[in-house]
Amino acid sequence: MHVAIILYDGFDELDAVAPFEVFQNAGAAGADCEAELVALDDREFVTASHGMRVGVDGALDPETDRPDLLVVPGGGWNSRADQSAWAEAEKGEIPDAIAALHEAGTTVAGVCTGGILLARAGILDGRPAVTHGSALSDLRETAAVVVEARVVDDGDVLTAGGVTSGLDLSLHLVEREFGAEIADAVSTEIEYERRTKPFDG
């Protein structure tokens, strides 16, 4: 499974790094799984919301690249900062890329307010979803069906609540795609106990 985690200036570090570590650990535990950090433009680094500079593995071209899974982190939504998930929603390029990849068959997972970027892409219309608790009112203004859950699995579209829920989302996906034994091995490696079962739409 090829996992692409899309980065942009102002993303929340843990939204992206936690899933990256889970998927890379899954690969080390025997799963056919590899994650990479990508951006829509060709650049070497992206600056996250708390100031971490993160190297980018390459540029994602929605017209030619076909990852099996696209992970979309959130970050800075409520601050309405110039570098944030909100700013990316307003620009529209990431939502457009999400829509194109989903249409081409890529499974899409939104972590935290990354879920609102999925909503802006139109792929949550009429579907159950969740986001960070402080942004639920904004998600309710979209066509998504907001549910109370930490992780929502609606097949080819998944969403997760606040920042640390990205761990639960990615571990759930590891179990869904590769089985409980691999997921348990990753949980043991990172010393994390999953909190809830996902809402299954």
mmCIF file of C-alpha atoms in Angstrom:
data_model
loop_
_atom_site.group_PDB
_atom_site.id
_atom_site.type_symbol
_atom_site.label_atom_id
_atom_site.label_comp_id
_atom_site.label_asym_id
_atom_site.label_seq_id
_atom_site.Cartn_x
_atom_site.Cartn_y
_atom_site.Cartn_z
ATOM 1 C CA MET A 1 0.000 0.000 0.000
ATOM 2 C CA HIS A 2 1.441 3.309 -1.111
ATOM 3 C CA VAL A 3 0.511 6.025 1.394
ATOM 4 C CA ALA A 4 0.941 9.680 0.443
ATOM 5 C CA ILE A 5 0.669 12.206 3.278
ATOM 6 C CA ILE A 6 0.128 15.645 1.801
ATOM 7 C CA LEU A 7 1.842 18.553 3.545
ATOM 8 C CA TYR A 8 1.321 22.301 3.306
ATOM 9 C CA ASP A 9 2.611 25.267 5.276
ATOM 10 C CA GLY A 10 0.790 25.392 8.598
ATOM 11 C CA PHE A 11 -0.181 21.707 8.872
ATOM 12 C CA ASP A 12 -0.195 20.288 12.393
ATOM 13 C CA GLU A 13 2.927 18.207 12.979
ATOM 14 C CA LEU A 14 1.273 15.307 14.808
ATOM 15 C CA ASP A 15 -1.536 15.044 12.253
ATOM 16 C CA ALA A 16 1.021 13.943 9.678
ATOM 17 C CA VAL A 17 3.935 12.494 11.625
ATOM 18 C CA ALA A 18 1.848 10.086 13.723
ATOM 19 C CA PRO A 19 0.288 8.339 10.695
ATOM 20 C CA PHE A 20 3.668 8.353 8.933
ATOM 21 C CA GLU A 21 5.275 6.501 11.836
ATOM 22 C CA VAL A 22 2.395 4.030 12.114
ATOM 23 C CA PHE A 23 2.499 3.137 8.421
ATOM 24 C CA GLN A 24 6.287 2.888 8.333
ATOM 25 C CA ASN A 25 6.209 0.634 11.399
ATOM 26 C CA ALA A 26 3.593 -1.497 9.670
ATOM 27 C CA GLY A 27 5.998 -1.942 6.788
ATOM 28 C CA ALA A 28 8.763 -2.915 9.180
ATOM 29 C CA ALA A 29 6.403 -5.454 10.777
ATOM 30 C CA GLY A 30 5.853 -7.189 7.444
ATOM 31 C CA ALA A 31 3.028 -5.285 5.782
ATOM 32 C CA ASP A 32 3.355 -4.224 2.151
ATOM 33 C CA CYS A 33 3.114 -0.601 3.195
ATOM 34 C CA GLU A 34 5.241 2.469 2.598
ATOM 35 C CA ALA A 35 4.476 6.096 3.419
ATOM 36 C CA GLU A 36 5.901 9.257 1.933
ATOM 37 C CA LEU A 37 5.524 12.956 2.640
ATOM 38 C CA VAL A 38 4.455 14.972 -0.391
ATOM 39 C CA ALA A 39 3.427 18.486 -1.376
ATOM 40 C CA LEU A 40 1.528 19.774 -4.387
ATOM 41 C CA ASP A 41 4.460 21.908 -5.465
ATOM 42 C CA ASP A 42 8.111 21.010 -5.933
ATOM 43 C CA ARG A 43 9.888 22.017 -2.741
ATOM 44 C CA GLU A 44 12.376 20.662 -0.230
ATOM 45 C CA PHE A 45 10.715 21.683 3.040
ATOM 46 C CA VAL A 46 7.347 22.590 4.523
ATOM 47 C CA THR A 47 6.973 24.577 7.746
ATOM 48 C CA ALA A 48 4.374 23.154 10.125
ATOM 49 C CA SER A 49 2.103 25.034 12.520
ATOM 50 C CA HIS A 50 4.459 24.853 15.501
ATOM 51 C CA GLY A 51 7.553 25.753 13.508
ATOM 52 C CA MET A 52 8.923 22.322 12.601
ATOM 53 C CA ARG A 53 10.526 22.235 9.156
ATOM 54 C CA VAL A 54 9.767 18.923 7.495
ATOM 55 C CA GLY A 55 11.490 17.528 4.436
ATOM 56 C CA VAL A 56 9.292 16.543 1.501
ATOM 57 C CA ASP A 57 9.898 13.344 -0.474
ATOM 58 C CA GLY A 58 8.464 14.756 -3.680
ATOM 59 C CA ALA A 59 5.653 16.562 -5.446
ATOM 60 C CA LEU A 60 2.245 14.944 -5.845
ATOM 61 C CA ASP A 61 0.683 15.258 -9.287
ATOM 62 C CA PRO A 62 -3.039 14.432 -9.005
ATOM 63 C CA GLU A 63 -3.216 13.791 -12.750
ATOM 64 C CA THR A 64 -0.534 11.105 -12.857
ATOM 65 C CA ASP A 65 0.166 9.878 -9.313
ATOM 66 C CA ARG A 66 -2.136 7.224 -7.869
ATOM 67 C CA PRO A 67 -1.396 6.500 -4.198
ATOM 68 C CA ASP A 68 -3.549 3.835 -2.603
ATOM 69 C CA LEU A 69 -4.176 6.124 0.354
ATOM 70 C CA LEU A 70 -3.997 9.885 0.706
ATOM 71 C CA VAL A 71 -3.738 11.241 4.266
ATOM 72 C CA VAL A 72 -4.721 14.886 4.722
ATOM 73 C CA PRO A 73 -3.625 16.559 7.982
ATOM 74 C CA GLY A 74 -5.276 19.602 9.481
ATOM 75 C CA GLY A 75 -3.762 22.553 11.278
ATOM 76 C CA GLY A 76 -4.563 26.125 12.238
ATOM 77 C CA TRP A 77 -8.170 25.998 11.056
ATOM 78 C CA ASN A 78 -9.644 28.127 13.817
ATOM 79 C CA SER A 79 -6.872 30.725 13.707
ATOM 80 C CA ARG A 80 -7.667 31.465 10.050
ATOM 81 C CA ALA A 81 -3.914 31.930 9.624
ATOM 82 C CA ASP A 82 -2.336 32.638 6.248
ATOM 83 C CA GLN A 83 -0.607 29.262 6.550
ATOM 84 C CA SER A 84 -3.201 26.725 7.692
ATOM 85 C CA ALA A 85 -5.775 24.179 6.601
ATOM 86 C CA TRP A 86 -8.263 27.052 6.386
ATOM 87 C CA ALA A 87 -5.969 28.945 4.004
ATOM 88 C CA GLU A 88 -5.609 25.824 1.851
ATOM 89 C CA ALA A 89 -9.378 25.406 1.786
ATOM 90 C CA GLU A 90 -9.712 28.980 0.555
ATOM 91 C CA LYS A 91 -7.032 28.511 -2.129
ATOM 92 C CA GLY A 92 -8.756 25.378 -3.367
ATOM 93 C CA GLU A 93 -5.765 23.540 -4.815
ATOM 94 C CA ILE A 94 -5.618 20.806 -2.166
ATOM 95 C CA PRO A 95 -9.394 20.221 -2.220
ATOM 96 C CA ASP A 96 -9.189 19.942 -6.014
ATOM 97 C CA ALA A 97 -6.356 17.413 -5.708
ATOM 98 C CA ILE A 98 -8.314 15.432 -3.113
ATOM 99 C CA ALA A 99 -11.360 15.301 -5.385
ATOM 100 C CA ALA A 100 -9.305 14.214 -8.404
ATOM 101 C CA LEU A 101 -7.462 11.476 -6.530
ATOM 102 C CA HIS A 102 -10.640 10.174 -4.923
ATOM 103 C CA GLU A 103 -12.368 10.117 -8.295
ATOM 104 C CA ALA A 104 -9.422 8.081 -9.641
ATOM 105 C CA GLY A 105 -9.831 5.480 -6.883
ATOM 106 C CA THR A 106 -7.571 6.645 -4.071
ATOM 107 C CA THR A 107 -8.859 6.130 -0.534
ATOM 108 C CA VAL A 108 -8.733 9.445 1.347
ATOM 109 C CA ALA A 109 -8.311 9.931 5.097
ATOM 110 C CA GLY A 110 -8.608 13.289 6.861
ATOM 111 C CA VAL A 111 -6.999 13.832 10.252
ATOM 112 C CA CYS A 112 -8.343 16.570 12.526
ATOM 113 C CA THR A 113 -9.366 19.625 10.459
ATOM 114 C CA GLY A 114 -7.981 17.894 7.393
ATOM 115 C CA GLY A 115 -11.496 16.477 7.335
ATOM 116 C CA ILE A 116 -12.848 19.890 6.399
ATOM 117 C CA LEU A 117 -10.520 19.905 3.398
ATOM 118 C CA LEU A 118 -12.211 16.635 2.397
ATOM 119 C CA ALA A 119 -15.573 18.364 2.811
ATOM 120 C CA ARG A 120 -14.422 21.263 0.638
ATOM 121 C CA ALA A 121 -13.419 18.673 -1.958
ATOM 122 C CA GLY A 122 -17.025 17.439 -1.989
ATOM 123 C CA ILE A 123 -16.188 13.865 -1.033
ATOM 124 C CA LEU A 124 -18.007 14.021 2.311
ATOM 125 C CA ASP A 125 -21.347 15.048 0.847
ATOM 126 C CA GLY A 126 -24.041 12.966 2.545
ATOM 127 C CA ARG A 127 -21.439 10.854 4.340
ATOM 128 C CA PRO A 128 -20.642 10.469 8.052
ATOM 129 C CA ALA A 129 -17.598 12.403 9.214
ATOM 130 C CA VAL A 130 -15.876 14.027 12.154
ATOM 131 C CA THR A 131 -13.202 16.645 12.753
ATOM 132 C CA HIS A 132 -11.546 18.438 15.676
ATOM 133 C CA GLY A 133 -14.136 19.334 18.316
ATOM 134 C CA SER A 134 -13.464 23.045 17.961
ATOM 135 C CA ALA A 135 -14.265 22.935 14.237
ATOM 136 C CA LEU A 136 -17.394 20.766 14.276
ATOM 137 C CA SER A 137 -19.613 23.790 13.687
ATOM 138 C CA ASP A 138 -17.746 24.506 10.453
ATOM 139 C CA LEU A 139 -18.065 20.882 9.361
ATOM 140 C CA ARG A 140 -21.807 21.041 10.058
ATOM 141 C CA GLU A 141 -22.039 23.908 7.572
ATOM 142 C CA THR A 142 -20.928 21.522 4.819
ATOM 143 C CA ALA A 143 -22.887 18.621 3.304
ATOM 144 C CA ALA A 144 -21.178 16.104 5.603
ATOM 145 C CA VAL A 145 -23.209 14.194 8.188
ATOM 146 C CA VAL A 146 -21.407 14.940 11.444
ATOM 147 C CA VAL A 147 -21.262 12.049 13.928
ATOM 148 C CA GLU A 148 -19.832 11.711 17.416
ATOM 149 C CA ALA A 149 -16.799 9.469 17.021
ATOM 150 C CA ARG A 150 -13.033 9.497 17.253
ATOM 151 C CA VAL A 151 -12.601 7.751 13.900
ATOM 152 C CA VAL A 152 -15.147 7.361 11.102
ATOM 153 C CA ASP A 153 -14.637 4.661 8.466
ATOM 154 C CA ASP A 154 -16.932 5.050 5.472
ATOM 155 C CA GLY A 155 -14.979 2.756 3.184
ATOM 156 C CA ASP A 156 -13.030 4.860 0.699
ATOM 157 C CA VAL A 157 -13.274 7.978 2.893
ATOM 158 C CA LEU A 158 -12.199 8.153 6.543
ATOM 159 C CA THR A 159 -12.024 11.003 9.032
ATOM 160 C CA ALA A 160 -10.642 11.394 12.539
ATOM 161 C CA GLY A 161 -11.262 13.898 15.318
ATOM 162 C CA GLY A 162 -8.617 15.879 17.170
ATOM 163 C CA VAL A 163 -4.872 15.676 16.706
ATOM 164 C CA THR A 164 -3.999 12.376 18.445
ATOM 165 C CA SER A 165 -6.880 10.573 16.747
ATOM 166 C CA GLY A 166 -4.601 10.238 13.734
ATOM 167 C CA LEU A 167 -2.936 7.406 15.623
ATOM 168 C CA ASP A 168 -6.241 5.576 15.969
ATOM 169 C CA LEU A 169 -7.168 6.219 12.348
ATOM 170 C CA SER A 170 -3.872 4.917 10.973
ATOM 171 C CA LEU A 171 -3.805 1.884 13.283
ATOM 172 C CA HIS A 172 -7.370 1.108 12.233
ATOM 173 C CA LEU A 173 -6.333 1.270 8.589
ATOM 174 C CA VAL A 174 -3.361 -0.992 9.247
ATOM 175 C CA GLU A 175 -5.675 -3.534 10.848
ATOM 176 C CA ARG A 176 -8.252 -3.170 8.075
ATOM 177 C CA GLU A 177 -5.711 -3.686 5.312
ATOM 178 C CA PHE A 178 -3.150 -6.016 6.908
ATOM 179 C CA GLY A 179 -4.808 -7.658 9.900
ATOM 180 C CA ALA A 180 -4.870 -7.418 13.674
ATOM 181 C CA GLU A 181 -1.488 -9.060 14.179
ATOM 182 C CA ILE A 182 0.347 -6.317 12.267
ATOM 183 C CA ALA A 183 -1.699 -3.572 13.944
ATOM 184 C CA ASP A 184 -1.012 -5.028 17.374
ATOM 185 C CA ALA A 185 2.702 -5.233 16.585
ATOM 186 C CA VAL A 186 2.724 -1.549 15.631
ATOM 187 C CA SER A 187 0.750 -0.597 18.762
ATOM 188 C CA THR A 188 3.279 -2.456 20.874
ATOM 189 C CA GLU A 189 6.216 -0.834 19.088
ATOM 190 C CA ILE A 190 4.936 2.699 19.657
ATOM 191 C CA GLU A 191 3.476 1.822 23.085
ATOM 192 C CA TYR A 192 0.026 3.127 22.235
ATOM 193 C CA GLU A 193 -3.294 1.622 23.269
ATOM 194 C CA ARG A 194 -6.096 2.330 20.848
ATOM 195 C CA ARG A 195 -8.985 4.114 22.526
ATOM 196 C CA THR A 196 -12.090 3.330 20.520
ATOM 197 C CA LYS A 197 -13.562 1.272 17.724
ATOM 198 C CA PRO A 198 -14.290 3.403 14.658
ATOM 199 C CA PHE A 199 -17.749 4.488 13.607
ATOM 200 C CA ASP A 200 -18.547 2.349 10.579
ATOM 201 C CA GLY A 201 -20.715 4.313 8.207
#
